[in-house]
Coordinates of C-alpha atoms in Angstrom, one line a residue:
M1 CA 25.8 29.0 -10.5
G2 CA 27.5 26.0 -11.9
L3 CA 27.6 24.0 -8.7
P4 CA 24.9 23.3 -6.2
V5 CA 24.4 25.6 -3.4
A6 CA 22.7 24.2 -0.2
S7 CA 20.8 26.2 2.3
D8 CA 22.8 24.4 5.1
A9 CA 26.0 25.9 3.6
V10 CA 25.1 29.4 3.4
V11 CA 22.7 30.5 6.3
A12 CA 21.7 29.6 9.8
C13 CA 18.9 27.1 10.3
E14 CA 16.2 29.8 11.1
D15 CA 17.2 31.7 8.0
R16 CA 17.1 29.0 5.4
F17 CA 13.7 29.4 4.2
D18 CA 14.1 33.1 3.7
W19 CA 17.4 32.4 1.7
F20 CA 15.3 29.9 -0.5
C21 CA 12.5 32.5 -1.1
E22 CA 15.0 35.3 -2.0
T23 CA 17.0 32.8 -4.2
V24 CA 14.0 31.8 -6.2
S25 CA 12.5 35.2 -6.6
S26 CA 15.7 36.8 -7.7
E27 CA 17.2 34.0 -9.8
V28 CA 14.0 32.6 -11.3
M29 CA 11.0 34.7 -10.9
P30 CA 9.0 36.7 -8.3
V31 CA 6.8 34.2 -6.4
M32 CA 5.3 33.9 -2.9
L33 CA 6.3 30.7 -1.0
S34 CA 5.2 29.3 2.2
T35 CA 6.0 26.2 4.4
R36 CA 5.3 24.5 7.6
H37 CA 8.9 23.5 7.9
T38 CA 10.6 26.8 8.6
A39 CA 12.6 25.5 11.5
D40 CA 14.1 22.5 9.8
F41 CA 13.9 23.7 6.2
R42 CA 16.4 22.4 3.7
A43 CA 17.0 23.3 0.1
S44 CA 19.5 23.3 -2.7
V45 CA 19.7 25.0 -6.0
T46 CA 21.9 24.5 -9.1
D47 CA 21.9 26.6 -12.1
L48 CA 23.5 26.1 -15.4
D49 CA 23.8 28.7 -18.2
L50 CA 23.3 26.8 -21.5
G51 CA 23.2 29.9 -23.8
V52 CA 19.8 29.8 -25.5
V53 CA 18.2 28.0 -22.4
R54 CA 19.0 27.6 -18.8
L55 CA 18.9 24.5 -16.6
S56 CA 18.0 24.8 -13.0
A57 CA 17.6 22.1 -10.3
M58 CA 15.9 22.5 -7.0
A59 CA 15.5 20.2 -4.0
C60 CA 13.6 21.4 -1.0
S61 CA 11.4 20.7 1.9
P62 CA 7.6 20.8 1.2
V63 CA 6.4 24.2 0.1
L64 CA 3.4 26.0 -1.3
S65 CA 4.0 28.4 -4.2
R66 CA 1.7 31.1 -5.6
R67 CA 2.4 33.5 -8.5
T68 CA -0.2 36.2 -8.9
S69 CA -0.7 38.7 -11.7
A70 CA 1.1 41.2 -9.4
H71 CA 4.1 38.9 -9.3
V72 CA 4.0 38.7 -13.1
R73 CA 4.1 42.5 -13.4
R74 CA 6.9 42.8 -11.0
G75 CA 9.1 40.5 -13.0
D76 CA 8.6 38.2 -15.9
P77 CA 11.5 36.4 -17.7
E78 CA 8.8 35.3 -20.3
H79 CA 10.0 31.8 -20.2
L80 CA 8.4 28.5 -20.6
Q81 CA 9.5 26.2 -17.9
L82 CA 9.6 22.5 -18.6
A83 CA 10.0 20.8 -15.2
L84 CA 11.0 17.2 -14.5
I85 CA 9.8 15.9 -11.1
T86 CA 12.6 13.5 -10.1
Q87 CA 11.5 12.9 -6.4
G88 CA 8.2 13.4 -4.8
A89 CA 5.1 14.8 -6.2
F90 CA 3.9 18.4 -7.2
R91 CA 0.5 19.7 -7.8
I92 CA 0.5 22.5 -10.3
S93 CA -2.5 24.7 -11.6
Q94 CA -2.4 27.1 -14.4
R95 CA -4.8 28.5 -17.1
G96 CA -7.6 26.4 -15.7
S97 CA -5.8 23.1 -15.7
E98 CA -4.5 21.2 -12.7
S99 CA -2.3 18.1 -12.5
V100 CA -0.5 16.2 -9.8
V101 CA 3.0 15.2 -11.3
A102 CA 5.3 12.5 -10.0
G103 CA 8.3 11.2 -12.1
G104 CA 6.9 13.2 -15.1
L105 CA 7.2 16.4 -17.0
V106 CA 5.0 19.5 -16.6
L107 CA 5.1 22.8 -18.6
T108 CA 4.3 26.1 -17.1
D109 CA 4.4 29.7 -18.3
T110 CA 6.1 32.5 -16.3
S111 CA 3.8 35.1 -17.9
R112 CA 0.7 33.5 -16.3
P113 CA -0.5 33.2 -12.6
S114 CA 0.2 29.8 -11.2
E115 CA -0.2 27.8 -7.9
G116 CA 1.8 24.7 -6.8
A117 CA 2.2 22.6 -3.8
C118 CA 4.2 19.5 -2.7
T119 CA 1.8 16.7 -1.9
G120 CA 4.2 14.6 0.1
G121 CA 7.8 15.0 1.5
Q122 CA 10.8 16.7 -0.1
V123 CA 10.6 17.4 -3.9
E124 CA 13.3 17.5 -6.4
T125 CA 12.9 19.1 -9.9
V126 CA 15.1 19.7 -12.8
V127 CA 13.8 22.7 -14.9
L128 CA 14.5 23.7 -18.4
Q129 CA 13.9 27.5 -18.8
I130 CA 13.0 28.2 -22.3
P131 CA 12.6 31.8 -23.7
R132 CA 9.3 31.8 -25.6
P133 CA 10.7 33.1 -29.0
A134 CA 13.3 30.3 -28.8
L135 CA 10.5 27.6 -29.1
A136 CA 9.5 27.0 -32.6
L137 CA 5.9 26.1 -31.8
R138 CA 2.9 28.2 -32.1
P139 CA 2.0 29.9 -28.6
D140 CA -1.7 29.0 -28.9
R141 CA -0.8 25.2 -29.4
V142 CA 1.8 25.3 -26.7
D143 CA -0.8 26.7 -24.2
R144 CA -2.7 23.5 -24.5
L145 CA 0.0 21.8 -22.7
L146 CA 0.2 24.0 -19.7
A147 CA -0.1 22.3 -16.3
Q148 CA -0.6 18.9 -18.1
S149 CA 1.3 15.9 -16.8
L150 CA 3.5 14.6 -19.6
A151 CA 5.1 11.2 -19.6
A152 CA 8.9 11.0 -19.1
D153 CA 9.2 7.2 -19.1
V154 CA 8.5 6.6 -22.8
G155 CA 9.4 8.0 -26.2
S156 CA 10.8 11.6 -26.7
G157 CA 9.8 12.4 -23.1
A158 CA 12.2 9.5 -21.8
I159 CA 15.0 10.7 -24.1
L160 CA 14.6 14.4 -22.9
A161 CA 14.4 13.4 -19.2
D162 CA 17.6 11.2 -19.4
F163 CA 19.4 14.0 -21.2
L164 CA 18.5 16.5 -18.7
K165 CA 19.6 14.4 -15.8
T166 CA 22.9 13.5 -17.4
L167 CA 23.6 17.3 -18.3
L168 CA 22.9 18.2 -14.7
A169 CA 25.3 15.6 -13.4
H170 CA 28.2 16.4 -15.8
G171 CA 27.5 20.0 -16.9
P172 CA 29.2 21.7 -14.0
R173 CA 32.5 20.2 -15.4
C174 CA 32.0 21.4 -18.9
R175 CA 33.4 24.3 -20.5
P176 CA 31.1 27.3 -21.5
Q177 CA 31.3 26.6 -25.2
E178 CA 30.3 22.9 -24.5
L179 CA 27.4 24.0 -22.4
R180 CA 26.2 26.3 -25.2
G181 CA 26.2 23.4 -27.5
M182 CA 24.3 21.2 -25.0
G183 CA 21.8 23.9 -24.6
S184 CA 21.1 23.7 -28.3
V185 CA 20.5 20.0 -28.1
A186 CA 18.3 20.4 -25.0
L187 CA 16.1 23.0 -26.9
E188 CA 15.8 20.6 -29.9
L189 CA 14.8 17.7 -27.6
A190 CA 12.2 19.8 -25.7
T191 CA 10.7 21.1 -28.9
A192 CA 10.6 17.6 -30.2
C193 CA 9.0 16.3 -27.0
L194 CA 6.4 19.1 -26.9
A195 CA 5.5 18.8 -30.7
Q196 CA 5.0 15.0 -30.1
Q197 CA 2.5 15.7 -27.3
L198 CA 0.8 18.1 -29.6
G199 CA 0.4 15.5 -32.4
D200 CA 2.3 15.0 -35.6
P201 CA 5.3 17.3 -35.7
G202 CA 4.6 17.7 -39.4
E203 CA 1.4 19.6 -38.8
A204 CA 3.4 22.6 -37.5
P205 CA 2.8 25.7 -39.6
A206 CA 5.4 26.5 -42.3
E207 CA 6.3 29.8 -40.6
A208 CA 7.0 27.9 -37.4
R209 CA 9.1 25.3 -39.2
A210 CA 11.0 28.1 -40.9
Q211 CA 11.7 29.8 -37.6
E212 CA 12.8 26.4 -36.1
T213 CA 15.1 25.9 -39.1
L214 CA 16.4 29.5 -38.7
Q215 CA 17.2 29.1 -35.0
R216 CA 18.9 25.8 -35.6
I217 CA 21.1 27.4 -38.1
Y218 CA 22.0 30.3 -35.9
R219 CA 23.0 27.7 -33.2
F220 CA 25.0 25.8 -35.8
I221 CA 26.9 29.1 -36.7
E222 CA 27.4 29.9 -33.1
N223 CA 29.0 26.4 -32.4
N224 CA 31.3 26.5 -35.5
L225 CA 32.6 30.1 -35.5
G226 CA 36.1 28.8 -35.1
D227 CA 36.1 26.8 -38.3
P228 CA 37.6 29.0 -41.2
G229 CA 35.7 26.7 -43.6
L230 CA 32.3 27.7 -42.3
T231 CA 30.5 29.3 -45.4
P232 CA 26.9 29.6 -46.5
Q233 CA 27.3 26.7 -48.9
V234 CA 28.5 24.5 -45.8
I235 CA 25.5 25.7 -43.8
A236 CA 23.1 25.0 -46.6
D237 CA 24.5 21.4 -47.1
R238 CA 24.5 20.5 -43.5
H239 CA 20.8 21.5 -43.2
N240 CA 19.6 19.7 -46.4
M241 CA 18.7 22.9 -48.3
S242 CA 19.8 24.8 -51.4
L243 CA 22.1 27.9 -51.2
R244 CA 19.1 29.9 -52.6
G245 CA 16.8 28.5 -49.9
L246 CA 19.4 29.5 -47.2
Y247 CA 19.4 33.0 -48.7
A248 CA 15.6 33.2 -48.8
L249 CA 15.4 32.1 -45.1
F250 CA 17.7 35.1 -44.2
G251 CA 15.7 37.4 -46.3
D252 CA 14.0 39.3 -43.7
Q253 CA 16.8 39.1 -41.2
Q254 CA 18.9 42.1 -40.3
L255 CA 22.0 40.6 -41.7
S256 CA 22.7 38.1 -44.4
V257 CA 24.1 34.8 -43.4
A258 CA 27.6 35.8 -44.4
A259 CA 27.3 39.1 -42.5
H260 CA 26.1 37.4 -39.5
I261 CA 29.1 34.9 -39.5
R262 CA 31.5 37.8 -40.0
Q263 CA 30.0 39.9 -37.3
S264 CA 29.8 37.1 -34.7
R265 CA 33.5 36.3 -35.3
L266 CA 34.5 39.9 -34.9
E267 CA 32.5 40.2 -31.7
R268 CA 34.1 37.0 -30.2
A269 CA 37.7 38.3 -31.2
H270 CA 36.9 41.8 -29.8
A271 CA 35.9 40.4 -26.5
D272 CA 38.9 38.0 -26.3
L273 CA 41.4 40.8 -27.0
A274 CA 40.1 42.7 -24.1
R275 CA 40.5 39.8 -21.6
G276 CA 43.6 40.1 -19.4
E277 CA 44.1 36.4 -19.0
L278 CA 44.6 36.2 -22.8
S279 CA 47.0 39.2 -23.1
G280 CA 50.0 36.7 -23.6
Q281 CA 48.4 35.3 -26.8
P282 CA 49.2 36.9 -30.1
V283 CA 46.5 38.7 -31.8
Q284 CA 46.5 36.4 -34.8
A285 CA 46.2 33.4 -32.5
I286 CA 42.9 35.0 -31.3
A287 CA 41.9 35.8 -34.7
A288 CA 42.5 32.3 -35.7
R289 CA 40.5 30.9 -32.8
W290 CA 37.4 32.6 -34.3
G291 CA 37.9 31.5 -37.8
F292 CA 40.1 34.3 -39.5
S293 CA 42.9 32.6 -41.3
S294 CA 44.5 35.8 -42.7
A295 CA 46.0 38.3 -40.3
T296 CA 45.7 41.1 -42.9
A297 CA 42.0 40.4 -43.6
F298 CA 41.2 40.3 -39.9
S299 CA 43.0 43.5 -39.1
R300 CA 41.3 45.3 -42.1
A301 CA 37.8 43.9 -41.0
F302 CA 38.4 44.8 -37.3
R303 CA 39.4 48.4 -38.2
E304 CA 36.4 48.9 -40.5
A305 CA 34.0 47.5 -37.7
Y306 CA 35.4 49.2 -34.7
G307 CA 37.5 52.2 -36.0
I308 CA 40.7 51.1 -34.5
T309 CA 43.2 48.2 -35.0
P310 CA 43.1 44.9 -32.9
T311 CA 46.4 45.9 -31.3
E312 CA 45.1 49.4 -30.3
H313 CA 41.9 47.9 -28.9
R314 CA 43.9 45.4 -26.8
A315 CA 46.2 48.0 -25.4
F316 CA 43.4 50.5 -24.6
S317 CA 41.2 47.7 -23.0
L318 CA 44.0 46.4 -20.8
V319 CA 45.2 49.8 -19.6
T320 CA 41.8 51.2 -19.0
P321 CA 40.9 49.2 -15.7
R322 CA 44.2 50.3 -14.1
H323 CA 43.8 53.9 -14.8
A324 CA 40.0 54.5 -15.1
E325 CA 39.8 56.9 -12.3
H326 CA 42.8 58.9 -13.3
R327 CA 42.0 59.0 -17.1
N328 CA 41.1 62.3 -18.7
P329 CA 38.2 61.3 -20.9
A330 CA 38.9 63.8 -23.6
R331 CA 42.6 62.7 -23.8
H332 CA 41.5 59.2 -24.9
A333 CA 38.4 60.1 -26.8
H334 CA 40.2 59.3 -30.2
H335 CA 40.7 55.7 -29.0
R336 CA 37.1 55.0 -28.2
A337 CA 35.3 52.5 -30.6
P338 CA 31.5 52.0 -31.3
L339 CA 29.8 49.5 -29.1
G340 CA 29.7 46.9 -31.9
P341 CA 30.6 46.4 -35.5
R342 CA 28.5 47.9 -38.2
F343 CA 27.5 45.9 -41.3
T344 CA 25.2 46.2 -44.3
A345 CA 22.6 43.5 -44.4
A346 CA 23.0 42.7 -48.1
E347 CA 26.7 42.7 -48.7
G348 CA 27.9 41.4 -45.3
T349 CA 30.7 44.0 -45.3
A350 CA 31.5 46.3 -42.4
S351 CA 30.8 50.1 -42.9
T352 CA 32.6 53.0 -41.3

């Protein structure tokens, strides 16, 4: 959801609370909710996909929430949820800690039981949902912050809070690529904020710092795939490291840095060539959009990775939806491609 959805707009009055319960349990995580305001319940939900993270906003009449171990077993996105309480107050307890948060930030873990309750009237929250592996801080250190009230009016907390509110206001009108870039910024701000709460960020272990740098480089590559000048040397320079240091950072990754760039570009071109709304654009225009400056090199790399030419892939992809139920699978078997490109980790070249 890129735009807010309000209970008033989708269901009858007597069904609004049930709608809210279903929306939270299916879109966020399984949880038991209760309220004394069933007859006049109001709620709205907004959700923005930011790539590496998600941003959700909820406004609702007073509720009680309870997430048990059974709920965790039923469904766990394995997220850390960093919530900014923008209106009202909310009491949250988890892992033996309990806080009442009003106007501040609070961190919770979807993999642990928790309880929450509105302590007044309507509550509004903005929630940054962070996959645990994406946060370059040691889990045992992060656990110290669970259910603690964190200031959102000074320092890094204030910067993060203002950014999240601005992103929520303007994000629905951004393009998906812009939102992915903003997601990277949100993650870095959240990491800095939490690291500050834990003490000097420089105290983070070397392994955690290396993982943070690696994730930052992956996001940089994602946001610059369309630049034909994106090379390992450019990446190293932009991240203040030597080329040897960059290669060492990718030493235990499945693909080298060059291979990762090449595979990511091919995947984006492969997906765009299958999109009907782009069928009028030349193959080379799509290749150039993803950083391939040579039509010959793109065609050769694409065929090595997928087993067919870009033109064949486009033709097959566009005709398949119209004739799927009438197609003889054996007749078209020779057109089928692997699910994704195959690369050698060391050389960064596609293999057949």
